[in-house]
Short mmCIF file of C-alpha atoms in Angstrom, two decimals:
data_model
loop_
_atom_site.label_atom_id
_atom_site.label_comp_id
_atom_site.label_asym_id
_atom_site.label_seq_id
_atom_site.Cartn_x
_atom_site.Cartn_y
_atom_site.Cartn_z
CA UNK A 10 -90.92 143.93 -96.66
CA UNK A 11 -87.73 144.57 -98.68
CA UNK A 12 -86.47 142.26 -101.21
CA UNK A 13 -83.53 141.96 -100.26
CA UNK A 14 -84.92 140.61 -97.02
CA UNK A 15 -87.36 138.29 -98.74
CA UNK A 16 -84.33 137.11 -100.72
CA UNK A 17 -81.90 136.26 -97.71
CA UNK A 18 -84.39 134.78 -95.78
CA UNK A 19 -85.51 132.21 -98.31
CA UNK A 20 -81.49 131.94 -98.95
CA UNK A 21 -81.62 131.45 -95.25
CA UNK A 22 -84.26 128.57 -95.11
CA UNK A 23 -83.19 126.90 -97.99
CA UNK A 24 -79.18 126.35 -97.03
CA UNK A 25 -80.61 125.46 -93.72
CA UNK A 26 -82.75 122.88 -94.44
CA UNK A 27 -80.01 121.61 -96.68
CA UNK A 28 -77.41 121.37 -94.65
CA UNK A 29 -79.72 119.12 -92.06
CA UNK A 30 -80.53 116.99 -95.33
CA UNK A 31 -77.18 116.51 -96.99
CA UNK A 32 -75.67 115.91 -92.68
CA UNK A 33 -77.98 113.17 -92.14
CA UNK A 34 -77.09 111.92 -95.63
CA UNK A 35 -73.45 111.61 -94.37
CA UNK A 36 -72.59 107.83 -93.49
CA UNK A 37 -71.27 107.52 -89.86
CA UNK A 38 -68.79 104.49 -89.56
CA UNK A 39 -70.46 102.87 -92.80
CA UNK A 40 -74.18 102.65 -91.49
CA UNK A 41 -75.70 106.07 -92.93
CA UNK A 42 -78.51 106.76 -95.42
CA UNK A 43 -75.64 107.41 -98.30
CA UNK A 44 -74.08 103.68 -97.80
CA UNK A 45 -77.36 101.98 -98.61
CA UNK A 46 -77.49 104.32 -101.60
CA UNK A 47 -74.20 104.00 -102.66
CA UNK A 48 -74.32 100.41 -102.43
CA UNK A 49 -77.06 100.26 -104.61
CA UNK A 50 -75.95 102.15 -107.16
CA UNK A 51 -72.31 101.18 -106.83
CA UNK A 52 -70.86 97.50 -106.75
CA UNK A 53 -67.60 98.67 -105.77
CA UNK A 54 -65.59 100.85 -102.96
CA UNK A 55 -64.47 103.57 -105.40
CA UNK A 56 -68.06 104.69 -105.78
CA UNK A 57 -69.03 104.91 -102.81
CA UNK A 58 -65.58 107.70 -102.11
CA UNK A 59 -67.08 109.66 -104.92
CA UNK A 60 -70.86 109.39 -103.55
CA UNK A 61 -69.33 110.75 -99.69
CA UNK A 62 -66.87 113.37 -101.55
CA UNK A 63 -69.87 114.75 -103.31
CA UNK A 64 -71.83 114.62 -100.61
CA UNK A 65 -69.04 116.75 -98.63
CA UNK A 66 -68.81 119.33 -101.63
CA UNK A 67 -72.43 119.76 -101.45
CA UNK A 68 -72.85 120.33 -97.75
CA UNK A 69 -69.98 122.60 -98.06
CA UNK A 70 -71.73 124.80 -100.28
CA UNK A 71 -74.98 125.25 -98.39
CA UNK A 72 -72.91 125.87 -95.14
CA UNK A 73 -70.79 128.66 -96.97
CA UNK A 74 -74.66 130.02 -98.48
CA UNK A 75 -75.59 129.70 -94.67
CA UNK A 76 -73.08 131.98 -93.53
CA UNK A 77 -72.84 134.28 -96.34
CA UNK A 78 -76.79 134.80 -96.20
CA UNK A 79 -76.44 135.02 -91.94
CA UNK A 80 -73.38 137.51 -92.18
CA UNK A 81 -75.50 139.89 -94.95
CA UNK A 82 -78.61 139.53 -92.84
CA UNK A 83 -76.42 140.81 -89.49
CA UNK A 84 -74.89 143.54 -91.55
CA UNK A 85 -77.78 144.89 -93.06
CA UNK A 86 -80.60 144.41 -90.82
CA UNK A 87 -79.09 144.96 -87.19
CA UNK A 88 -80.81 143.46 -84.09
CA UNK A 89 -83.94 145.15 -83.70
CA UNK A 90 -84.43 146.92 -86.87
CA UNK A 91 -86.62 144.65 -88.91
CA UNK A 92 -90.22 146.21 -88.30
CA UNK A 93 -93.28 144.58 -89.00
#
């Protein structure tokens, strides 16, 4: 296998495993997994804005490595051209 495959596969995996993690971290109307943290960690409402807006910068980033790794893998490797 190339490299470059090996590379944008893992790239692949990785952002996409993320981006199921850091979603399901996401609080939905104030009952999520990050709440519970946040409210733990933070007495007041102001942390708990800077807990969600990193949580949003973060899931950003692995979708944008998602796509970036999905567009190079269409590019290069064309349906049907991978060989085993």
């Amino acid at each position: 296998m190339n490299p470059l495959l090996i590379i944008m596969l893992v790239l692949l995996v990785v952002s996409g495993l993320g981006l199921i993690v850091f979603i399901l971290l996401h609080s939905g109307k104030g009952t999520g997994i990050s709440d519970m943290i946040a409210s733990s960690v933070y007495s007041t409402q102001t942390g708990t804005s800077i807990v969600e807006k990193n949580l949003d910068r973060i899931t950003i980033a692995f979708a944008i490595i998602f796509m970036l790794s999905l567009i190079v893998l269409m590019i290069i490797y064309p349906h049907g051209t991978i060989a085993n």
